[in-house]
PDB file of C-alpha atoms in Angstrom:
ATOM      1  CA  UNK A1016      10.643  16.643   9.247  1.00 85.00           C
ATOM      2  CA  UNK A1017      11.881  13.239   8.034  1.00 85.00           C
ATOM      3  CA  UNK A1018      15.407  14.613   7.808  1.00 87.00           C
ATOM      4  CA  UNK A1019      15.178  15.581  11.502  1.00 89.00           C
ATOM      5  CA  UNK A1020      14.238  11.993  12.358  1.00 86.00           C
ATOM      6  CA  UNK A1021      16.991  10.429  10.234  1.00 87.00           C
ATOM      7  CA  UNK A1022      19.685  12.442  12.037  1.00 88.00           C
ATOM      8  CA  UNK A1023      19.094  10.143  15.037  1.00 92.00           C
ATOM      9  CA  UNK A1024      20.273   7.089  13.045  1.00 87.00           C
ATOM     10  CA  UNK A1025      23.675   5.962  11.783  1.00 90.00           C
ATOM     11  CA  UNK A1026      22.766   5.622   8.101  1.00 90.00           C
ATOM     12  CA  UNK A1027      24.514   5.614   4.736  1.00 88.00           C
ATOM     13  CA  UNK A1028      24.075   8.741   2.608  1.00 89.00           C
ATOM     14  CA  UNK A1029      20.394   9.479   1.940  1.00 85.00           C
ATOM     15  CA  UNK A1030      19.732   9.769  -1.788  1.00 89.00           C
ATOM     16  CA  UNK A1031      15.985  10.374  -1.843  1.00 89.00           C
ATOM     17  CA  UNK A1032      12.921  10.668   0.383  1.00 87.00           C
ATOM     18  CA  UNK A1033       9.506   9.885  -1.105  1.00 87.00           C
ATOM     19  CA  UNK A1034       6.298  10.628   0.843  1.00 86.00           C
ATOM     20  CA  UNK A1035       3.721   7.831   0.588  1.00 86.00           C
ATOM     21  CA  UNK A1036       0.859   9.170   2.703  1.00 81.00           C
ATOM     22  CA  UNK A1037      -0.722   6.296   4.595  1.00 75.00           C
ATOM     23  CA  UNK A1038      -0.185   3.955   1.610  1.00 67.00           C
ATOM     24  CA  UNK A1039      -3.631   2.405   2.069  1.00 61.00           C
ATOM     25  CA  UNK A1040      -3.141   1.492   5.729  1.00 67.00           C
ATOM     26  CA  UNK A1041      -5.645   1.840   8.547  1.00 67.00           C
ATOM     27  CA  UNK A1042      -3.373   2.898  11.440  1.00 73.00           C
ATOM     28  CA  UNK A1043      -3.360   6.589  10.542  1.00 77.00           C
ATOM     29  CA  UNK A1044       0.446   6.496  10.271  1.00 84.00           C
ATOM     30  CA  UNK A1045       2.245   8.427   7.542  1.00 88.00           C
ATOM     31  CA  UNK A1046       5.007   6.692   5.584  1.00 90.00           C
ATOM     32  CA  UNK A1047       8.081   7.713   3.593  1.00 90.00           C
ATOM     33  CA  UNK A1048      10.332   5.589   1.420  1.00 92.00           C
ATOM     34  CA  UNK A1049      13.975   6.548   1.959  1.00 90.00           C
ATOM     35  CA  UNK A1050      16.626   5.430  -0.503  1.00 90.00           C
ATOM     36  CA  UNK A1051      20.161   5.411   0.897  1.00 89.00           C
ATOM     37  CA  UNK A1052      23.435   4.634  -0.835  1.00 92.00           C
ATOM     38  CA  UNK A1053      23.150   1.039   0.438  1.00 91.00           C
ATOM     39  CA  UNK A1054      19.495   0.123   0.873  1.00 90.00           C
ATOM     40  CA  UNK A1055      15.905   1.265   1.087  1.00 93.00           C
ATOM     41  CA  UNK A1056      14.190   2.214   4.355  1.00 93.00           C
ATOM     42  CA  UNK A1057      10.685   2.986   5.547  1.00 92.00           C
ATOM     43  CA  UNK A1058      10.044   5.885   7.924  1.00 91.00           C
ATOM     44  CA  UNK A1059       6.767   5.790   9.829  1.00 93.00           C
ATOM     45  CA  UNK A1060       5.207   8.657  11.747  1.00 90.00           C
ATOM     46  CA  UNK A1061       2.541   7.395  14.131  1.00 90.00           C
ATOM     47  CA  UNK A1062      -0.618   9.435  14.780  1.00 86.00           C
ATOM     48  CA  UNK A1063      -0.384  11.555  17.921  1.00 81.00           C
ATOM     49  CA  UNK A1064      -3.427   9.878  19.499  1.00 75.00           C
ATOM     50  CA  UNK A1065      -2.309   6.230  19.378  1.00 75.00           C
ATOM     51  CA  UNK A1066      -0.547   3.945  20.038  1.00 81.00           C
ATOM     52  CA  UNK A1067       1.136   5.068  23.253  1.00 83.00           C
ATOM     53  CA  UNK A1068       4.888   4.939  23.721  1.00 88.00           C
ATOM     54  CA  UNK A1069       4.432   1.862  25.930  1.00 86.00           C
ATOM     55  CA  UNK A1070       2.350   0.106  23.268  1.00 85.00           C
ATOM     56  CA  UNK A1071       4.888   0.959  20.560  1.00 90.00           C
ATOM     57  CA  UNK A1072       7.742  -0.328  22.733  1.00 89.00           C
ATOM     58  CA  UNK A1073       5.848  -3.625  23.153  1.00 87.00           C
ATOM     59  CA  UNK A1074       5.187  -3.861  19.400  1.00 88.00           C
ATOM     60  CA  UNK A1075       8.864  -3.164  18.705  1.00 92.00           C
ATOM     61  CA  UNK A1076       9.933  -5.826  21.193  1.00 92.00           C
ATOM     62  CA  UNK A1077       7.731  -8.374  19.424  1.00 91.00           C
ATOM     63  CA  UNK A1078       9.029  -7.389  15.983  1.00 93.00           C
ATOM     64  CA  UNK A1079      12.662  -7.510  17.106  1.00 93.00           C
ATOM     65  CA  UNK A1080      12.152 -10.903  18.741  1.00 92.00           C
ATOM     66  CA  UNK A1081      10.495 -12.304  15.627  1.00 93.00           C
ATOM     67  CA  UNK A1082      13.203 -10.912  13.338  1.00 93.00           C
ATOM     68  CA  UNK A1083      15.943 -12.347  15.565  1.00 91.00           C
ATOM     69  CA  UNK A1084      14.151 -15.684  15.484  1.00 91.00           C
ATOM     70  CA  UNK A1085      14.385 -15.865  11.695  1.00 90.00           C
ATOM     71  CA  UNK A1086      11.225 -14.106  10.560  1.00 91.00           C
ATOM     72  CA  UNK A1087      12.983 -12.136   7.833  1.00 90.00           C
ATOM     73  CA  UNK A1088       9.647 -10.894   6.518  1.00 91.00           C
ATOM     74  CA  UNK A1089       9.097  -8.751   9.634  1.00 91.00           C
ATOM     75  CA  UNK A1090       9.977  -5.031   9.440  1.00 91.00           C
ATOM     76  CA  UNK A1091      11.971  -4.812  12.666  1.00 91.00           C
ATOM     77  CA  UNK A1092      12.674  -1.251  13.783  1.00 95.00           C
ATOM     78  CA  UNK A1093      16.223   0.050  13.488  1.00 93.00           C
ATOM     79  CA  UNK A1094      17.954   1.374  16.590  1.00 95.00           C
ATOM     80  CA  UNK A1095      18.939   4.998  16.913  1.00 93.00           C
ATOM     81  CA  UNK A1096      22.440   6.136  17.863  1.00 94.00           C
ATOM     82  CA  UNK A1097      21.311   5.977  21.503  1.00 94.00           C
ATOM     83  CA  UNK A1098      19.852   2.459  21.147  1.00 93.00           C
ATOM     84  CA  UNK A1099      16.171   3.421  21.070  1.00 93.00           C
ATOM     85  CA  UNK A1100      13.677   2.187  18.465  1.00 93.00           C
ATOM     86  CA  UNK A1101      11.526   5.328  18.572  1.00 92.00           C
ATOM     87  CA  UNK A1102      12.251   8.988  17.982  1.00 90.00           C
ATOM     88  CA  UNK A1103       9.939  11.700  19.252  1.00 89.00           C
ATOM     89  CA  UNK A1104       9.784  14.734  16.973  1.00 89.00           C
ATOM     90  CA  UNK A1105       7.033  17.369  17.051  1.00 86.00           C
ATOM     91  CA  UNK A1106       5.081  15.411  19.676  1.00 86.00           C
ATOM     92  CA  UNK A1107       4.819  12.370  17.389  1.00 90.00           C
ATOM     93  CA  UNK A1108       6.606   9.011  17.526  1.00 93.00           C
ATOM     94  CA  UNK A1109       8.669   7.974  14.524  1.00 92.00           C
ATOM     95  CA  UNK A1110      10.373   4.719  13.590  1.00 93.00           C
ATOM     96  CA  UNK A1111      12.640   3.521  10.808  1.00 94.00           C
ATOM     97  CA  UNK A1112      12.645  -0.017   9.387  1.00 93.00           C
ATOM     98  CA  UNK A1113      14.090  -1.766   6.376  1.00 92.00           C
ATOM     99  CA  UNK A1114      11.857  -1.398   3.331  1.00 91.00           C
ATOM    100  CA  UNK A1115       9.916  -4.628   2.862  1.00 89.00           C
ATOM    101  CA  UNK A1116       9.399  -5.157  -0.878  1.00 83.00           C
ATOM    102  CA  UNK A1117       6.292  -6.848  -2.167  1.00 79.00           C
ATOM    103  CA  UNK A1118       2.736  -6.170  -3.168  1.00 74.00           C
ATOM    104  CA  UNK A1119      -0.718  -7.168  -2.062  1.00 69.00           C
ATOM    105  CA  UNK A1120      -1.943 -10.435  -3.400  1.00 66.00           C
ATOM    106  CA  UNK A1121      -5.343 -10.052  -5.014  1.00 65.00           C
ATOM    107  CA  UNK A1122      -7.959 -12.656  -4.168  1.00 60.00           C
ATOM    108  CA  UNK A1123      -8.084 -14.040  -7.701  1.00 64.00           C
ATOM    109  CA  UNK A1124      -4.291 -14.572  -7.651  1.00 70.00           C
ATOM    110  CA  UNK A1125      -4.434 -16.543  -4.410  1.00 73.00           C
ATOM    111  CA  UNK A1126      -3.660 -20.254  -4.626  1.00 82.00           C
ATOM    112  CA  UNK A1127      -3.755 -23.001  -2.022  1.00 84.00           C
ATOM    113  CA  UNK A1128       0.057 -22.996  -1.994  1.00 88.00           C
ATOM    114  CA  UNK A1129       0.211 -19.234  -1.372  1.00 84.00           C
ATOM    115  CA  UNK A1130      -2.365 -19.525   1.393  1.00 84.00           C
ATOM    116  CA  UNK A1131      -0.372 -22.349   3.017  1.00 89.00           C
ATOM    117  CA  UNK A1132       2.830 -20.279   2.795  1.00 88.00           C
ATOM    118  CA  UNK A1133       1.091 -17.287   4.372  1.00 87.00           C
ATOM    119  CA  UNK A1134      -0.236 -19.472   7.205  1.00 90.00           C
ATOM    120  CA  UNK A1135       3.237 -20.968   7.812  1.00 93.00           C
ATOM    121  CA  UNK A1136       4.740 -17.466   7.973  1.00 92.00           C
ATOM    122  CA  UNK A1137       2.047 -16.315  10.389  1.00 92.00           C
ATOM    123  CA  UNK A1138       2.643 -19.392  12.560  1.00 94.00           C
ATOM    124  CA  UNK A1139       6.404 -18.700  12.610  1.00 92.00           C
ATOM    125  CA  UNK A1140       5.718 -15.142  13.693  1.00 92.00           C
ATOM    126  CA  UNK A1141       3.363 -16.244  16.496  1.00 89.00           C
ATOM    127  CA  UNK A1142       5.781 -18.892  17.746  1.00 91.00           C
ATOM    128  CA  UNK A1143       8.579 -16.313  17.870  1.00 91.00           C
ATOM    129  CA  UNK A1144       6.390 -13.709  19.586  1.00 86.00           C
ATOM    130  CA  UNK A1145       5.169 -16.274  22.127  1.00 85.00           C
ATOM    131  CA  UNK A1146       8.702 -16.408  23.540  1.00 85.00           C
ATOM    132  CA  UNK A1147       8.015 -13.032  25.124  1.00 81.00           C
ATOM    133  CA  UNK A1148       5.143 -14.427  27.148  1.00 73.00           C
ATOM    134  CA  UNK A1149       1.773 -12.772  27.353  1.00 63.00           C
ATOM    135  CA  UNK A1150       0.466  -9.578  28.784  1.00 60.00           C
ATOM    136  CA  UNK A1151      -2.393  -9.728  31.269  1.00 58.00           C
ATOM    137  CA  UNK A1152      -3.730  -6.501  29.808  1.00 62.00           C
ATOM    138  CA  UNK A1153      -6.585  -6.415  27.373  1.00 64.00           C
ATOM    139  CA  UNK A1154      -5.768  -5.766  23.752  1.00 66.00           C
ATOM    140  CA  UNK A1155      -5.548  -1.979  23.237  1.00 65.00           C
ATOM    141  CA  UNK A1156      -7.474  -2.358  19.974  1.00 69.00           C
ATOM    142  CA  UNK A1157     -10.312  -4.210  21.707  1.00 72.00           C
ATOM    143  CA  UNK A1158     -10.376  -1.608  24.488  1.00 74.00           C
ATOM    144  CA  UNK A1159     -10.679   1.211  21.937  1.00 74.00           C
ATOM    145  CA  UNK A1160     -13.511  -0.561  20.131  1.00 76.00           C
ATOM    146  CA  UNK A1161     -15.277  -1.243  23.439  1.00 76.00           C
ATOM    147  CA  UNK A1162     -15.097   2.458  24.352  1.00 77.00           C
ATOM    148  CA  UNK A1163     -16.415   3.460  20.917  1.00 77.00           C
ATOM    149  CA  UNK A1164     -19.220   0.910  21.189  1.00 77.00           C
ATOM    150  CA  UNK A1165     -20.715   2.840  24.114  1.00 77.00           C
ATOM    151  CA  UNK A1166     -21.407   5.792  21.811  1.00 78.00           C
ATOM    152  CA  UNK A1167     -22.787   3.631  19.022  1.00 80.00           C
ATOM    153  CA  UNK A1168     -26.483   3.955  20.013  1.00 80.00           C
ATOM    154  CA  UNK A1169     -26.165   7.762  19.760  1.00 82.00           C
ATOM    155  CA  UNK A1170     -24.492   7.467  16.348  1.00 82.00           C
ATOM    156  CA  UNK A1171     -27.166   5.047  15.128  1.00 81.00           C
ATOM    157  CA  UNK A1172     -29.920   7.369  16.361  1.00 83.00           C
ATOM    158  CA  UNK A1173     -28.342  10.321  14.497  1.00 84.00           C
ATOM    159  CA  UNK A1174     -28.253   8.203  11.329  1.00 82.00           C
ATOM    160  CA  UNK A1175     -31.865   7.131  11.842  1.00 81.00           C
ATOM    161  CA  UNK A1176     -32.985  10.767  12.259  1.00 84.00           C
ATOM    162  CA  UNK A1177     -30.997  11.906   9.202  1.00 83.00           C
ATOM    163  CA  UNK A1178     -32.517   9.169   7.047  1.00 79.00           C
ATOM    164  CA  UNK A1179     -36.039   9.889   8.369  1.00 80.00           C
ATOM    165  CA  UNK A1180     -35.717  13.562   7.438  1.00 82.00           C
ATOM    166  CA  UNK A1181     -34.840  12.802   3.794  1.00 79.00           C
ATOM    167  CA  UNK A1182     -37.283  12.068   0.980  1.00 79.00           C
ATOM    168  CA  UNK A1183     -37.998   8.342   0.875  1.00 73.00           C
ATOM    169  CA  UNK A1184     -37.012   8.012  -2.789  1.00 75.00           C
ATOM    170  CA  UNK A1185     -33.557   9.572  -2.151  1.00 73.00           C
ATOM    171  CA  UNK A1186     -32.427   6.874   0.306  1.00 71.00           C
ATOM    172  CA  UNK A1187     -31.868   3.294  -0.799  1.00 70.00           C
ATOM    173  CA  UNK A1188     -33.895   0.790   1.212  1.00 70.00           C
ATOM    174  CA  UNK A1189     -30.706  -0.885   2.348  1.00 74.00           C
ATOM    175  CA  UNK A1190     -29.818   2.201   4.432  1.00 76.00           C
ATOM    176  CA  UNK A1191     -32.887   1.816   6.613  1.00 76.00           C
ATOM    177  CA  UNK A1192     -32.303  -1.918   6.771  1.00 80.00           C
ATOM    178  CA  UNK A1193     -28.686  -1.390   7.821  1.00 81.00           C
ATOM    179  CA  UNK A1194     -29.686   0.994  10.600  1.00 81.00           C
ATOM    180  CA  UNK A1195     -32.255  -1.432  11.982  1.00 81.00           C
ATOM    181  CA  UNK A1196     -29.757  -4.294  11.772  1.00 82.00           C
ATOM    182  CA  UNK A1197     -27.165  -2.201  13.681  1.00 81.00           C
ATOM    183  CA  UNK A1198     -29.723  -1.545  16.432  1.00 81.00           C
ATOM    184  CA  UNK A1199     -30.565  -5.251  16.664  1.00 83.00           C
ATOM    185  CA  UNK A1200     -26.920  -6.376  16.709  1.00 81.00           C
ATOM    186  CA  UNK A1201     -25.594  -3.764  19.130  1.00 81.00           C
ATOM    187  CA  UNK A1202     -26.079  -5.841  22.322  1.00 82.00           C
ATOM    188  CA  UNK A1203     -24.308  -8.845  20.776  1.00 83.00           C
ATOM    189  CA  UNK A1204     -21.356  -6.726  19.638  1.00 79.00           C
ATOM    190  CA  UNK A1205     -20.864  -5.082  23.041  1.00 79.00           C
ATOM    191  CA  UNK A1206     -21.124  -8.465  24.772  1.00 81.00           C
ATOM    192  CA  UNK A1207     -18.468  -9.956  22.476  1.00 78.00           C
ATOM    193  CA  UNK A1208     -16.164  -6.956  23.048  1.00 75.00           C
ATOM    194  CA  UNK A1209     -16.582  -7.145  26.837  1.00 75.00           C
ATOM    195  CA  UNK A1210     -15.521 -10.793  26.815  1.00 71.00           C
TER     196      UNK A1210
END
């Protein structure tokens, strides 16, 4: 499938394609590392349920703006032969970016200087992205969480019933405590999401 996507791009000879799964991410996207004769690329296949093509186009516009504005740490999407930043294959959206080398910084390796550098980089990104203006729409992520929050009482009740049906000594006390805390906090969470 990745080969079908790469045909849409003007690329040096592909030497290897390595599947990475979701590589620890939360988006549900699948990733591949592609080594070409000149550089290393990342191919991303977005889940078929989100984000929409419009949302991805907006994300790509932000990334391209930031990269053009000197944020060299941003994985800006490459353009296809036809000038697009997305390819649709098998009803899924795909993108290709430069491979961004690096590794996660563990908490115990974090220093004040590294934190300051991370904050400066984030500020540079936000300043670059701000040049695009703002959207009057709500954040898609907040909207999704708000929709899911409406079903939360049903989910909590199912958990409560499952825990009640189990022998008391098989369930840690914190489970019951967590369920009761979720019930108590639900109104505050939905109020914060609606704002």
